[in-house]
Coordinates of N, CA and C and ligand atoms in Angstrom, one line a residue:
X1 N -22.7 -15.3 9.5 CA -23.1 -15.9 8.2 C -21.8 -16.0 7.3
X2 N -21.7 -17.2 6.7 CA -20.5 -17.5 5.9 C -20.9 -17.8 4.4
X3 N -19.9 -17.5 3.6 CA -20.2 -17.9 2.2 C -20.3 -19.4 2.1
X4 N -21.1 -19.9 1.1 CA -21.2 -21.3 0.9 C -20.0 -21.9 0.2
X5 N -20.2 -22.5 -0.9 CA -19.1 -23.1 -1.6 C -18.0 -22.1 -2.1
X6 N -18.5 -21.0 -2.6 CA -17.5 -20.0 -3.2 C -17.9 -18.6 -2.9
X7 N -16.9 -17.8 -2.9 CA -17.0 -16.4 -2.8 C -17.6 -15.8 -4.1
X8 N -18.8 -15.2 -4.1 CA -19.3 -14.7 -5.4 C -18.6 -13.5 -6.0
X9 N -17.6 -13.0 -5.2 CA -16.9 -11.8 -5.7 C -15.6 -12.1 -6.3
X10 N -15.2 -13.4 -6.4 CA -14.0 -13.8 -7.1 C -14.2 -13.8 -8.6
X11 N -13.4 -13.2 -9.3 CA -13.5 -13.1 -10.8 C -12.2 -13.7 -11.4
X12 N -12.4 -14.7 -12.2 CA -11.2 -15.3 -12.9 C -10.8 -14.4 -14.1
X13 N -9.6 -14.0 -14.1 CA -9.2 -13.0 -15.1 C -8.1 -13.4 -16.1
X14 N -7.8 -14.7 -16.1 CA -6.7 -15.2 -17.0 C -7.0 -14.8 -18.5
X15 N -8.3 -15.0 -18.9 CA -8.6 -14.7 -20.3 C -8.6 -13.2 -20.6
X16 N -9.1 -12.5 -19.6 CA -9.2 -11.0 -19.7 C -7.8 -10.4 -19.9
X17 N -6.8 -11.0 -19.2 CA -5.5 -10.5 -19.2 C -4.6 -10.9 -20.3
X18 N -5.1 -11.8 -21.2 CA -4.3 -12.3 -22.3 C -4.1 -11.1 -23.3
X19 N -5.0 -10.2 -23.4 CA -4.8 -9.0 -24.3 C -5.1 -7.8 -23.5
X20 N -4.1 -7.0 -23.2 CA -4.3 -5.7 -22.5 C -5.3 -4.8 -23.3
X21 N -6.2 -4.2 -22.6 CA -7.2 -3.4 -23.2 C -8.6 -4.1 -23.3
X22 N -8.6 -5.4 -23.0 CA -9.9 -6.1 -23.0 C -10.8 -5.7 -21.9
X23 N -12.0 -5.5 -22.2 CA -13.0 -5.1 -21.1 C -14.1 -6.1 -20.9
X24 N -14.5 -6.2 -19.7 CA -15.6 -7.1 -19.3 C -16.5 -6.3 -18.4
X25 N -17.8 -6.6 -18.5 CA -18.8 -6.1 -17.5 C -19.1 -7.3 -16.6
X26 N -19.0 -7.0 -15.3 CA -19.3 -8.1 -14.3 C -20.3 -7.5 -13.3
X27 N -21.4 -8.3 -13.0 CA -22.2 -7.9 -11.9 C -22.2 -9.1 -10.9
X28 N -21.7 -8.8 -9.7 CA -21.6 -9.8 -8.7 C -22.4 -9.4 -7.4
X29 N -23.1 -10.4 -6.9 CA -23.9 -10.1 -5.7 C -23.7 -11.1 -4.6
X30 N -23.8 -10.6 -3.4 CA -23.8 -11.6 -2.3 C -23.5 -10.8 -1.0
X31 N -23.6 -11.6 0.1 CA -23.2 -11.0 1.4 C -21.7 -10.7 1.3
X32 N -21.3 -9.5 1.6 CA -19.9 -9.2 1.4 C -19.0 -9.3 2.6
X33 N -19.7 -9.6 3.7 CA -18.9 -9.5 5.0 C -19.3 -10.7 5.9
X34 N -19.1 -12.0 5.3 CA -19.5 -13.1 6.1 C -18.7 -13.3 7.4
X35 N -17.6 -12.7 7.5 CA -16.8 -12.9 8.7 C -16.9 -11.7 9.6
X36 N -17.8 -10.8 9.3 CA -18.0 -9.6 10.2 C -16.9 -8.6 10.3
X37 N -16.1 -8.5 9.2 CA -15.0 -7.6 9.2 C -15.4 -6.1 9.4
X38 N -16.6 -5.8 8.8 CA -17.0 -4.4 8.9 C -18.3 -4.3 9.8
X39 N -18.4 -5.3 10.7 CA -19.6 -5.2 11.6 C -19.4 -4.0 12.5
X40 N -20.4 -3.3 13.0 CA -20.3 -2.1 13.7 C -19.6 -2.4 15.1
X41 N -18.9 -1.4 15.5 CA -18.2 -1.5 16.8 C -19.2 -1.2 18.0
X42 N -20.2 -0.4 17.7 CA -21.2 -0.2 18.7 C -22.6 -0.2 18.1
X43 N -23.6 -0.5 18.8 CA -24.9 -0.7 18.2 C -25.4 0.7 17.6
X44 N -24.8 1.8 18.0 CA -25.1 3.1 17.4 C -24.5 3.3 16.0
X45 N -23.5 2.5 15.7 CA -22.8 2.7 14.4 C -23.6 2.3 13.2
X46 N -23.6 3.0 12.1 CA -24.2 2.5 10.9 C -23.5 1.3 10.4
X47 N -24.3 0.4 9.8 CA -23.7 -0.8 9.3 C -24.5 -1.4 8.1
X48 N -24.0 -2.4 7.4 CA -24.7 -3.1 6.5 C -25.4 -4.3 7.2
X49 N -26.7 -4.4 7.1 CA -27.4 -5.5 7.8 C -26.7 -6.9 7.6
X50 N -26.6 -7.7 8.7 CA -26.0 -9.0 8.6 C -26.5 -9.8 7.4
X51 N -25.7 -10.3 6.6 CA -26.1 -11.2 5.5 C -26.7 -10.5 4.3
X52 N -26.8 -9.1 4.4 CA -27.5 -8.4 3.3 C -26.7 -8.5 2.0
X53 N -27.5 -8.5 0.9 CA -26.9 -8.7 -0.4 C -26.3 -7.3 -0.8
X54 N -25.0 -7.4 -1.3 CA -24.3 -6.2 -1.7 C -24.0 -6.5 -3.2
X55 N -24.0 -5.4 -4.0 CA -23.8 -5.6 -5.5 C -22.6 -4.8 -5.9
X56 N -21.8 -5.5 -6.7 CA -20.7 -4.8 -7.4 C -21.0 -4.9 -8.9
X57 N -21.2 -3.7 -9.5 CA -21.6 -3.6 -10.9 C -20.4 -2.9 -11.5
X58 N -19.5 -3.6 -12.2 CA -18.2 -3.0 -12.6 C -17.8 -3.5 -14.0
X59 N -16.9 -2.6 -14.5 CA -16.2 -3.0 -15.8 C -14.8 -3.3 -15.4
X60 N -14.3 -4.4 -15.9 CA -12.9 -4.8 -15.7 C -12.2 -4.5 -17.0
X61 N -11.0 -3.9 -16.9 CA -10.2 -3.6 -18.1 C -8.8 -4.0 -17.8
X62 N -8.2 -4.9 -18.6 CA -6.9 -5.3 -18.4 C -5.9 -4.3 -18.9
X63 N -4.8 -4.1 -18.2 CA -3.7 -3.4 -18.7 C -2.4 -4.2 -18.4
X64 N -1.3 -3.8 -19.0 CA -0.1 -4.6 -18.8 C 0.3 -4.6 -17.3
X65 N 0.1 -5.8 -16.6 CA 0.4 -5.8 -15.2 C -0.7 -5.8 -14.3
X66 N -1.9 -5.7 -14.8 CA -3.1 -5.7 -13.9 C -4.4 -5.5 -14.5
X67 N -5.4 -5.2 -13.7 CA -6.8 -5.0 -14.1 C -7.3 -3.7 -13.4
X68 N -7.9 -2.8 -14.2 CA -8.6 -1.7 -13.6 C -10.1 -2.0 -13.4
X69 N -10.6 -1.8 -12.3 CA -12.0 -2.1 -12.0 C -12.7 -0.7 -11.7
X70 N -13.8 -0.5 -12.5 CA -14.5 0.8 -12.5 C -16.0 0.5 -12.4
X71 N -16.7 1.1 -11.5 CA -18.1 0.9 -11.5 C -18.8 1.4 -10.2
X72 N -19.8 0.7 -9.7 CA -20.5 1.1 -8.6 C -20.7 -0.1 -7.6
X73 N -20.6 0.2 -6.3 CA -20.9 -0.7 -5.3 C -22.2 -0.3 -4.6
X74 N -23.2 -1.2 -4.5 CA -24.4 -0.8 -3.8 C -24.7 -1.7 -2.7
X75 N -25.2 -1.1 -1.6 CA -25.4 -1.9 -0.4 C -26.5 -1.2 0.5
X76 N -27.4 -2.0 1.1 CA -28.3 -1.4 2.1 C -27.5 -1.0 3.3
X77 N -27.9 0.0 4.0 CA -27.3 0.3 5.3 C -28.4 0.6 6.3
X78 N -28.0 0.5 7.6 CA -28.9 0.8 8.7 C -28.2 1.5 9.8
X79 N -28.9 2.3 10.6 CA -28.2 2.9 11.7 C -29.3 3.5 12.6
X80 N -28.9 4.4 13.5 CA -29.8 5.1 14.4 C -29.6 6.6 14.2
X81 N -30.7 7.3 14.2 CA -30.7 8.8 14.1 C -29.8 9.3 15.3
X82 N -28.9 10.1 15.1 CA -28.0 10.5 16.1 C -28.7 11.4 17.1
X83 N -29.8 12.0 16.7 CA -30.5 12.9 17.7 C -31.6 12.2 18.4
X84 N -32.4 11.4 17.8 CA -33.6 10.8 18.5 C -33.5 9.3 18.5
X85 N -32.5 8.7 17.9 CA -32.2 7.2 18.0 C -33.3 6.3 17.4
X86 N -34.1 6.8 16.5 CA -35.0 5.9 15.8 C -34.2 5.3 14.7
X87 N -34.5 4.0 14.3 CA -33.8 3.4 13.2 C -33.9 4.1 11.9
X88 N -32.8 4.3 11.2 CA -32.8 4.9 9.9 C -32.0 4.0 8.9
X89 N -32.2 4.2 7.7 CA -31.4 3.4 6.7 C -31.6 3.8 5.3
X90 N -31.0 3.1 4.4 CA -31.1 3.5 3.0 C -30.2 2.6 2.2
X91 N -29.9 3.1 1.0 CA -29.1 2.4 0.0 C -27.9 3.2 -0.3
X92 N -26.7 2.6 -0.2 CA -25.5 3.3 -0.6 C -25.2 3.0 -2.1
X93 N -24.8 3.9 -2.8 CA -24.3 3.7 -4.2 C -22.9 4.4 -4.2
X94 N -21.9 3.6 -4.2 CA -20.5 4.1 -4.1 C -19.8 3.9 -5.4
X95 N -19.3 5.0 -6.0 CA -18.5 4.8 -7.2 C -17.1 4.3 -6.8
X96 N -16.6 3.3 -7.6 CA -15.3 2.8 -7.4 C -14.4 2.8 -8.6
X97 N -13.1 3.0 -8.4 CA -12.2 2.9 -9.5 C -10.9 2.5 -8.9
X98 N -10.6 1.2 -9.0 CA -9.4 0.6 -8.3 C -8.6 -0.3 -9.2
X99 N -7.3 -0.3 -8.9 CA -6.4 -1.2 -9.7 C -6.1 -2.5 -8.9
X100 N -6.1 -3.6 -9.7 CA -5.7 -4.8 -9.1 C -4.4 -5.3 -9.8
X101 N -3.4 -5.6 -9.1 CA -2.1 -6.0 -9.7 C -1.6 -7.3 -9.1
X102 N -0.7 -7.9 -9.8 CA -0.1 -9.1 -9.3 C 1.1 -8.8 -8.4
X103 N 1.0 -9.1 -7.1 CA 2.1 -8.7 -6.2 C 3.4 -9.4 -6.7
X104 N 4.5 -8.6 -6.8 CA 5.8 -9.1 -7.1 C 6.0 -9.4 -8.6
X105 N 5.1 -9.1 -9.4 CA 5.3 -9.4 -10.8 C 6.4 -8.4 -11.3
X106 N 7.1 -8.9 -12.4 CA 8.3 -8.2 -12.8 C 8.0 -6.7 -13.3
X107 N 6.8 -6.6 -13.9 CA 6.4 -5.3 -14.4 C 5.6 -4.5 -13.4
X108 N 5.3 -5.1 -12.2 CA 4.6 -4.4 -11.2 C 5.4 -3.4 -10.5
X109 N 4.8 -2.5 -9.9 CA 5.5 -1.5 -9.1 C 5.5 -1.9 -7.6
X110 N 6.7 -2.2 -7.1 CA 6.7 -2.8 -5.7 C 6.1 -1.8 -4.7
X111 N 6.1 -0.5 -5.1 CA 5.6 0.5 -4.2 C 4.1 0.7 -4.3
X112 N 3.5 -0.1 -5.2 CA 2.1 0.1 -5.5 C 1.2 -0.6 -4.4
X113 N 1.2 0.0 -3.2 CA 0.5 -0.7 -2.1 C -1.0 -0.2 -2.1
X114 N -1.4 0.6 -3.0 CA -2.8 1.0 -3.1 C -3.6 0.0 -3.9
X115 N -2.9 -0.9 -4.6 CA -3.6 -1.8 -5.5 C -4.1 -3.0 -4.7
X116 N -5.2 -3.6 -5.2 CA -5.6 -4.9 -4.6 C -4.9 -6.0 -5.4
X117 N -4.8 -7.2 -4.8 CA -4.0 -8.2 -5.4 C -4.7 -9.1 -6.4
X118 N -4.0 -9.5 -7.4 CA -4.5 -10.6 -8.3 C -3.7 -11.8 -7.9
X119 N -4.3 -12.9 -7.5 CA -3.7 -14.1 -7.1 C -4.1 -15.3 -7.9
X120 N -3.2 -16.0 -8.5 CA -3.5 -17.1 -9.4 C -4.5 -16.8 -10.4
X121 N -4.3 -15.6 -11.1 CA -5.2 -15.2 -12.2 C -6.6 -15.0 -11.7
X122 N -6.8 -14.7 -10.5 CA -8.2 -14.4 -10.0 C -8.1 -13.1 -9.1
X123 N -9.1 -12.3 -9.1 CA -9.2 -11.2 -8.2 C -10.4 -11.3 -7.4
X124 N -10.3 -10.8 -6.2 CA -11.5 -10.9 -5.3 C -11.9 -9.4 -5.1
X125 N -13.2 -9.2 -5.5 CA -13.7 -7.8 -5.4 C -14.2 -7.5 -4.0
X126 N -14.3 -8.5 -3.2 CA -14.9 -8.3 -1.8 C -14.1 -7.3 -1.0
X127 N -12.8 -7.3 -0.9 CA -12.1 -6.3 -0.1 C -12.3 -4.9 -0.6
X128 N -12.4 -4.7 -1.9 CA -12.6 -3.4 -2.5 C -14.0 -2.9 -2.1
X129 N -15.0 -3.9 -2.2 CA -16.4 -3.6 -1.9 C -16.5 -3.2 -0.5
X130 N -15.9 -3.9 0.4 CA -15.9 -3.6 1.9 C -15.3 -2.2 2.1
X131 N -14.2 -1.9 1.5 CA -13.5 -0.6 1.7 C -14.4 0.5 1.3
X132 N -15.0 0.3 0.1 CA -15.9 1.4 -0.4 C -17.1 1.6 0.5
X133 N -17.6 0.6 1.1 CA -18.8 0.7 1.9 C -18.4 1.4 3.3
X134 N -17.3 0.9 3.8 CA -16.8 1.5 5.1 C -16.6 3.0 5.0
X135 N -16.1 3.5 3.9 CA -15.9 4.9 3.7 C -17.1 5.7 3.6
X136 N -18.2 5.0 3.1 CA -19.4 5.8 2.8 C -20.5 5.6 3.8
X137 N -20.4 4.7 4.8 CA -21.4 4.5 5.8 C -21.6 5.9 6.5
X138 N -22.9 6.3 6.7 CA -23.1 7.6 7.3 C -22.6 7.6 8.8
X139 N -21.8 8.5 9.2 CA -21.3 8.5 10.6 C -22.3 9.0 11.6
X140 N -23.1 10.0 11.1 CA -24.1 10.6 12.0 C -25.4 10.8 11.2
X141 N -26.1 9.7 11.0 CA -27.3 9.8 10.2 C -28.4 10.5 11.0
X142 N -29.3 11.2 10.3 CA -30.4 11.8 10.9 C -31.7 11.2 10.2
X143 N -32.8 11.1 11.0 CA -34.0 10.6 10.5 C -34.6 11.6 9.5
X144 N -34.3 12.8 9.8 CA -34.7 13.9 8.9 C -33.8 15.1 9.2
X145 N -33.6 16.0 8.3 CA -32.7 17.1 8.5 C -33.0 17.9 9.7
X146 N -34.3 18.1 10.0 CA -34.7 19.0 11.1 C -35.2 18.2 12.3
X147 N -34.6 17.0 12.5 CA -35.0 16.2 13.7 C -34.7 17.0 14.9
X148 N -35.7 17.0 15.8 CA -35.6 17.9 17.0 C -35.0 17.1 18.2
X149 N -34.8 15.8 18.0 CA -34.1 15.0 19.0 C -34.9 14.7 20.3
X150 N -34.2 14.2 21.3 CA -34.9 13.9 22.5 C -34.6 15.0 23.5
X151 N -35.6 15.1 24.4 CA -35.5 16.1 25.5 C -34.4 15.6 26.4
X152 N -33.4 16.4 26.7 CA -32.3 16.0 27.6 C -32.8 15.8 29.1
X153 N -34.0 16.4 29.4 CA -34.5 16.3 30.7 C -35.3 15.1 31.0
X154 N -36.3 14.8 30.1 CA -37.2 13.7 30.4 C -37.1 12.6 29.3
X155 N -36.4 12.9 28.2 CA -36.2 11.8 27.2 C -37.3 11.8 26.2
X156 N -38.3 12.7 26.3 CA -39.4 12.7 25.3 C -38.9 12.9 23.9
X157 N -39.5 12.3 22.9 CA -39.1 12.6 21.5 C -39.8 13.9 21.1
X158 N -39.0 14.9 20.9 CA -39.5 16.2 20.7 C -40.2 16.3 19.3
X159 N -40.0 15.3 18.4 CA -40.7 15.3 17.2 C -42.2 15.0 17.3
X160 N -42.5 14.2 18.4 CA -43.9 13.8 18.5 C -44.5 14.2 19.8
X161 N -43.7 14.4 20.9 CA -44.2 14.8 22.2 C -43.8 16.2 22.6
X162 N -44.7 16.9 23.1 CA -44.4 18.2 23.6 C -44.3 18.0 25.2
X163 N -43.1 18.1 25.7 CA -43.0 18.0 27.1 C -42.9 19.4 27.8
X164 N -43.0 19.4 29.0 CA -43.1 20.7 29.7 C -41.8 21.2 30.3
X165 N -40.7 20.4 30.0 CA -39.4 20.7 30.6 C -38.9 22.1 30.1
X166 N -38.3 22.8 31.0 CA -37.7 24.1 30.7 C -36.4 23.8 30.0
X167 N -36.1 24.5 29.0 CA -34.8 24.3 28.3 C -33.7 24.3 29.3
X168 N -32.7 23.4 29.1 CA -31.6 23.4 30.1 C -30.9 24.8 30.2
X169 N -30.6 25.2 31.4 CA -30.1 26.5 31.6 C -28.7 26.6 31.0
X170 N -28.5 27.7 30.3 CA -27.1 27.9 29.8 C -26.4 28.7 30.9
X171 N -25.2 28.1 31.4 CA -24.5 28.7 32.5 C -24.2 30.2 32.3
X172 N -24.1 30.6 31.0 CA -23.7 32.0 30.7 C -24.8 33.0 31.2
X173 N -26.1 32.5 31.3 CA -27.2 33.3 31.7 C -27.5 33.3 33.2
X174 N -26.8 32.4 33.9 CA -27.1 32.2 35.3 C -27.1 33.5 36.1
X175 N -26.1 34.4 35.8 CA -26.0 35.7 36.5 C -27.2 36.6 36.2
X176 N -27.6 36.5 35.0 CA -28.8 37.4 34.6 C -30.0 36.9 35.4
X177 N -30.2 35.6 35.6 CA -31.3 35.1 36.3 C -31.3 35.6 37.8
X178 N -30.1 35.6 38.3 CA -29.9 36.1 39.7 C -30.4 37.6 39.8
X179 N -29.9 38.4 38.8 CA -30.3 39.8 38.8 C -31.8 39.9 38.7
X180 N -32.4 39.1 37.8 CA -33.9 39.3 37.5 C -34.7 38.9 38.8
X181 N -34.2 37.9 39.5 CA -35.0 37.4 40.6 C -34.8 38.3 41.8
X182 N -33.8 39.3 41.7 CA -33.6 40.2 42.7 C -32.9 39.7 43.9
X183 N -32.3 38.5 43.8 CA -31.6 37.9 44.9 C -30.2 38.5 45.0
Ligands
LIG201 ZN1 -34.3 11.8 14.6
LIG202 ZN1 -38.8 16.9 28.6

């Protein structure tokens, strides 16, 4: 899925930057990953559903040399319970506070590689939004805290099915079993 005519996360900031200290509230929404930059590496990985709408609700404040962006990034996410593999999902709300600066500007700090770029008096919130989401996607989601998972012997979902499999033998107890059986 690709953006249409324009990237909804690009903000023109020439007017904002005319007077340092000026603040704006911006709410931008759209699919944030039309090129699949943060698509999951494996089907088991948590991800933002393809084409899902992501929201950046932020305040932009200009300072000499750049713009500070503070607010919240919200996105739906989906994944699989790591124990029983049922689909799980929810909504991420990620706080953000990031600087955007003009690369190479006289007042800019050339070592400031943690800032996002301002190019031609515009900044693109999408890379910041993607970075915030990638850091917060649950690595090992559970359908519920006490999910009992799948039986390693027969694959039954222990949350709903009671199977008759004996718990897998712990090798540390193997000797005891031998003693018990008298062999
Ligand atoms: Zn589960
Ligand atoms: Zn079983």
